Amino acid sequence: MKNKKRTNQCVLTIILAVCFAAVLGITIFLLCNLKRGQAEFIPPPFDFSAIEGIPEVPDSLGFSSPYKDGMGYRFSVCGNITMNGVKATVYLTNPEENNVWIKLRILDTDGNILGETGLVRPGEYVKEVSLSRRIPCGTPVNLKIMGYEPETYKSAGAVTLSTAVGNVE
């Protein structure tokens, strides 16, 4: 009777050890494969056409700084987008006092990206954005301005402004 009880305990211990090893192995396998399946983040490049300073913008372009309480950063951009061929004049400006990098995307009303800047450092501006096609006067577009924390690229927030393409040069 004692031998049978001892044998049952030994078998139970072996079964539990095998189950524990199997669960541990499956957990390690899943953790390794989940990391491989995640898309690697590729930081956006800085805009090669960015200019240091504050732009001189014609009044007709509706250049403004649409800031509301609670926003993590400031920016300025043209409310009246004009086209020069396939380039949209935006004057996206990142004020010197900001602690974030910003970028702008121009989207159609379906959310498709028509064009975008690279990252713009504080104290810089980008005059024009190259678009995937020429946009006719009067076409509604959305300007999405995104902020990124330097070095970590964590989001500092985003804002979307609705406007329409103005004069075509």
Short mmCIF file of C-alpha atoms in Angstrom, two decimals:
data_model
loop_
_atom_site.label_atom_id
_atom_site.label_comp_id
_atom_site.label_asym_id
_atom_site.label_seq_id
_atom_site.Cartn_x
_atom_site.Cartn_y
_atom_site.Cartn_z
CA MET A 1 0.00 0.00 0.00
CA LYS A 2 2.84 2.37 0.87
CA ASN A 3 4.62 1.59 -2.42
CA LYS A 4 1.45 2.28 -4.41
CA LYS A 5 0.95 5.62 -2.62
CA ARG A 6 4.60 6.55 -3.19
CA THR A 7 4.34 5.58 -6.88
CA ASN A 8 1.18 7.71 -7.29
CA GLN A 9 2.91 10.70 -5.69
CA CYS A 10 5.93 10.25 -7.96
CA VAL A 11 3.73 10.04 -11.07
CA LEU A 12 1.74 13.11 -9.98
CA THR A 13 4.96 15.08 -9.40
CA ILE A 14 6.26 14.13 -12.85
CA ILE A 15 2.96 15.11 -14.52
CA LEU A 16 2.93 18.48 -12.74
CA ALA A 17 6.58 19.13 -13.72
CA VAL A 18 5.84 18.31 -17.37
CA CYS A 19 2.75 20.59 -17.36
CA PHE A 20 4.75 23.43 -15.80
CA ALA A 21 7.54 23.02 -18.37
CA ALA A 22 4.99 23.00 -21.22
CA VAL A 23 3.27 26.17 -19.97
CA LEU A 24 6.64 27.88 -19.52
CA GLY A 25 7.75 26.86 -23.02
CA ILE A 26 4.52 28.08 -24.63
CA THR A 27 4.74 31.40 -22.75
CA ILE A 28 8.32 32.00 -23.91
CA PHE A 29 7.42 31.05 -27.49
CA LEU A 30 4.44 33.44 -27.57
CA LEU A 31 6.39 36.33 -26.08
CA CYS A 32 9.19 35.92 -28.63
CA ASN A 33 6.77 35.73 -31.57
CA LEU A 34 4.67 38.70 -30.43
CA LYS A 35 7.74 40.94 -30.46
CA ARG A 36 8.62 39.81 -33.98
CA GLY A 37 5.10 40.50 -35.24
CA GLN A 38 5.05 44.13 -34.11
CA ALA A 39 5.90 46.73 -36.73
CA GLU A 40 9.13 48.52 -36.03
CA PHE A 41 8.72 52.26 -35.50
CA ILE A 42 10.66 54.29 -38.04
CA PRO A 43 11.07 57.91 -36.94
CA PRO A 44 10.03 60.48 -39.55
CA PRO A 45 12.93 62.40 -41.09
CA PHE A 46 13.54 66.09 -40.55
CA ASP A 47 12.36 68.32 -43.38
CA PHE A 48 15.32 69.12 -45.63
CA SER A 49 13.65 72.33 -46.83
CA ALA A 50 13.12 73.78 -43.32
CA ILE A 51 14.38 77.36 -42.95
CA GLU A 52 15.50 78.94 -39.68
CA GLY A 53 13.65 82.05 -38.61
CA ILE A 54 10.21 83.58 -38.81
CA PRO A 55 8.61 83.76 -42.26
CA GLU A 56 7.25 86.91 -43.88
CA VAL A 57 3.86 85.75 -45.12
CA PRO A 58 1.45 87.72 -47.35
CA ASP A 59 -1.75 88.70 -45.49
CA SER A 60 -3.83 87.02 -48.19
CA LEU A 61 -2.69 83.56 -47.02
CA GLY A 62 -4.45 83.79 -43.65
CA PHE A 63 -1.32 82.94 -41.65
CA SER A 64 -2.31 82.40 -38.01
CA SER A 65 -1.49 80.55 -34.79
CA PRO A 66 -4.62 78.56 -33.84
CA TYR A 67 -3.85 77.87 -30.16
CA LYS A 68 -6.34 76.73 -27.51
CA ASP A 69 -5.79 76.22 -23.78
CA GLY A 70 -4.54 72.73 -23.05
CA MET A 71 -2.55 72.29 -26.26
CA GLY A 72 0.98 71.05 -25.61
CA TYR A 73 2.63 73.24 -28.21
CA ARG A 74 2.09 76.16 -30.57
CA PHE A 75 2.39 76.42 -34.35
CA SER A 76 1.48 78.75 -37.18
CA VAL A 77 0.17 77.81 -40.62
CA CYS A 78 -1.67 79.35 -43.58
CA GLY A 79 -5.43 78.99 -43.49
CA ASN A 80 -5.63 79.77 -47.21
CA ILE A 81 -3.59 77.08 -48.97
CA THR A 82 -2.43 78.10 -52.44
CA MET A 83 -1.01 75.82 -55.10
CA ASN A 84 2.07 76.30 -57.26
CA GLY A 85 1.95 73.28 -59.57
CA VAL A 86 1.90 70.32 -57.18
CA LYS A 87 3.32 72.33 -54.27
CA ALA A 88 1.02 73.73 -51.57
CA THR A 89 2.13 76.92 -49.83
CA VAL A 90 1.62 76.38 -46.07
CA TYR A 91 4.36 78.24 -44.13
CA LEU A 92 4.21 75.67 -41.30
CA THR A 93 6.10 77.38 -38.46
CA ASN A 94 7.40 75.86 -35.23
CA PRO A 95 8.00 78.75 -32.79
CA GLU A 96 11.36 78.93 -31.05
CA GLU A 97 9.76 78.57 -27.59
CA ASN A 98 8.31 75.11 -28.40
CA ASN A 99 9.87 72.00 -26.91
CA VAL A 100 8.49 69.69 -29.61
CA TRP A 101 9.15 68.82 -33.22
CA ILE A 102 6.12 69.22 -35.50
CA LYS A 103 5.05 67.99 -38.91
CA LEU A 104 2.06 68.61 -41.17
CA ARG A 105 0.00 66.30 -43.34
CA ILE A 106 -2.41 67.52 -45.97
CA LEU A 107 -5.33 65.11 -46.28
CA ASP A 108 -8.30 64.90 -48.59
CA THR A 109 -11.78 64.61 -47.06
CA ASP A 110 -11.50 60.79 -47.12
CA GLY A 111 -8.36 60.92 -44.97
CA ASN A 112 -5.93 60.07 -47.77
CA ILE A 113 -2.51 61.70 -47.44
CA LEU A 114 -1.88 64.15 -50.29
CA GLY A 115 1.47 65.32 -48.96
CA GLU A 116 3.42 65.92 -45.77
CA THR A 117 6.40 67.73 -44.36
CA GLY A 118 9.24 66.15 -42.47
CA LEU A 119 9.85 67.11 -38.86
CA VAL A 120 10.31 70.81 -38.18
CA ARG A 121 12.47 71.86 -35.23
CA PRO A 122 11.67 74.83 -32.96
CA GLY A 123 12.65 78.09 -34.67
CA GLU A 124 12.14 76.70 -38.19
CA TYR A 125 9.44 76.84 -40.86
CA VAL A 126 8.57 75.04 -44.08
CA LYS A 127 7.15 77.15 -46.90
CA GLU A 128 5.79 74.46 -49.24
CA VAL A 129 4.67 70.84 -49.25
CA SER A 130 4.89 68.65 -52.36
CA LEU A 131 1.59 66.89 -53.04
CA SER A 132 0.84 63.69 -54.93
CA ARG A 133 -1.24 65.65 -57.44
CA ARG A 134 -2.40 69.16 -58.29
CA ILE A 135 -5.44 70.19 -56.26
CA PRO A 136 -8.06 72.46 -57.91
CA CYS A 137 -9.10 75.74 -56.33
CA GLY A 138 -11.97 75.30 -53.87
CA THR A 139 -11.13 71.69 -52.99
CA PRO A 140 -11.64 71.03 -49.27
CA VAL A 141 -8.60 69.64 -47.44
CA ASN A 142 -7.59 68.93 -43.85
CA LEU A 143 -4.32 70.05 -42.31
CA LYS A 144 -3.18 67.66 -39.60
CA ILE A 145 -0.40 69.06 -37.42
CA MET A 146 1.34 66.52 -35.20
CA GLY A 147 3.75 67.17 -32.35
CA TYR A 148 6.52 64.80 -31.26
CA GLU A 149 8.61 64.85 -28.12
CA PRO A 150 12.29 65.16 -29.09
CA GLU A 151 14.40 62.01 -28.82
CA THR A 152 11.50 59.69 -27.81
CA TYR A 153 9.13 60.57 -30.68
CA LYS A 154 6.18 60.16 -28.32
CA SER A 155 3.10 62.07 -29.42
CA ALA A 156 2.73 65.56 -28.03
CA GLY A 157 -0.76 65.71 -29.54
CA ALA A 158 -2.30 66.46 -32.90
CA VAL A 159 -4.81 68.93 -34.27
CA THR A 160 -6.72 68.89 -37.57
CA LEU A 161 -7.83 72.07 -39.31
CA SER A 162 -10.32 72.12 -42.18
CA THR A 163 -9.77 74.53 -45.06
CA ALA A 164 -9.95 74.66 -48.84
CA VAL A 165 -7.40 75.27 -51.55
CA GLY A 166 -7.38 78.93 -52.52
CA ASN A 167 -5.87 80.53 -55.60
CA VAL A 168 -3.86 78.32 -57.91
CA GLU A 169 -0.71 80.06 -59.17
#
